[in-house]
């Protein structure tokens, strides 16, 4: 059986479409766990409607605690051998569960990942997000899958959705509560726990891009700080475990520091900017490339990240 976990918070406009796409799945052996995370619109009533209609629907209500806490509540109440997360404003293709499960089983994998559609709020598909090169990849170890996150030519996503997991992966893992970028915090330990990851080259998930979602909401200092913490955790781990990935993680962190200054130069608090400058200097000299351009960029960043952000277009 598959346990499908759907956190729900103020999505009355999209919830019917999401739940209906799940209930009409060609694969029928699942439980749908709807976690109402303190919604203040009609989302709870919509959840109740489906709980009464279909015995596979389980409804859990809690005070608003955020996406990570809602997912953890779902995990704590899941009974399936497999776990699947679906965002409540998204929807899935009819064979989503069947094909992901077949892919996972046939390849003796712990995680199965599919490509996905980008859709607008009305559900109209306008793009397909495919796996990048090399095209001959179909199965990797979990560690190698995660390691590709740091490769220049291949950057798969680390989101919870568009994947089917063996439930055993979450035996000792839960999402970090109270933080943004919850998917990125759990990505390394989750993928490192997987022996095999199988890639299904077919778009089966519909990711709906909407202005009011968590991912597209306005940036704020808490988001900066949580992103910074995520980078620091990765750097600390790789420092003692993989020198090459340590350099990649440091480079990503320094690029992020430059990028947020470049994009938000008029909004950054001076104290926070000073903190970021110190962070950049702490990792001065640690780079994945030693070309003259890379060395110059690193030197300028150590002197003043604001100066390098102004020269970003030529560096």
mmCIF file of N, CA and C in Angstrom, residues 49-58:
data_model
loop_
_atom_site.group_PDB
_atom_site.id
_atom_site.type_symbol
_atom_site.label_atom_id
_atom_site.label_comp_id
_atom_site.label_asym_id
_atom_site.label_seq_id
_atom_site.Cartn_x
_atom_site.Cartn_y
_atom_site.Cartn_z
ATOM 1 N N UNK A 49 -15.538 16.532 3.010
ATOM 2 C CA UNK A 49 -16.371 16.010 1.922
ATOM 3 C C UNK A 49 -15.764 14.736 1.338
ATOM 4 N N UNK A 50 -14.472 14.746 1.102
ATOM 5 C CA UNK A 50 -13.821 13.575 0.511
ATOM 6 C C UNK A 50 -13.647 12.443 1.519
ATOM 7 N N UNK A 51 -13.473 12.788 2.786
ATOM 8 C CA UNK A 51 -13.375 11.737 3.811
ATOM 9 C C UNK A 51 -14.678 10.940 3.890
ATOM 10 N N UNK A 52 -15.799 11.623 3.728
ATOM 11 C CA UNK A 52 -17.101 10.956 3.773
ATOM 12 C C UNK A 52 -17.365 10.137 2.511
ATOM 13 N N UNK A 53 -16.794 10.567 1.389
ATOM 14 C CA UNK A 53 -17.041 9.901 0.106
ATOM 15 C C UNK A 53 -16.195 8.653 -0.097
ATOM 16 N N UNK A 54 -14.975 8.649 0.429
ATOM 17 C CA UNK A 54 -14.023 7.582 0.106
ATOM 18 C C UNK A 54 -13.332 7.094 1.381
ATOM 19 N N UNK A 55 -13.438 5.806 1.653
ATOM 20 C CA UNK A 55 -12.879 5.238 2.885
ATOM 21 C C UNK A 55 -11.351 5.270 2.905
ATOM 22 N N UNK A 56 -10.720 5.515 1.765
ATOM 23 C CA UNK A 56 -9.256 5.584 1.726
ATOM 24 C C UNK A 56 -8.729 6.919 2.236
ATOM 25 N N UNK A 57 -9.616 7.885 2.415
ATOM 26 C CA UNK A 57 -9.213 9.229 2.840
ATOM 27 C C UNK A 57 -9.189 9.314 4.362
ATOM 28 N N UNK A 58 -8.060 9.741 4.891
ATOM 29 C CA UNK A 58 -7.889 9.973 6.327
ATOM 30 C C UNK A 58 -7.684 11.471 6.524
#
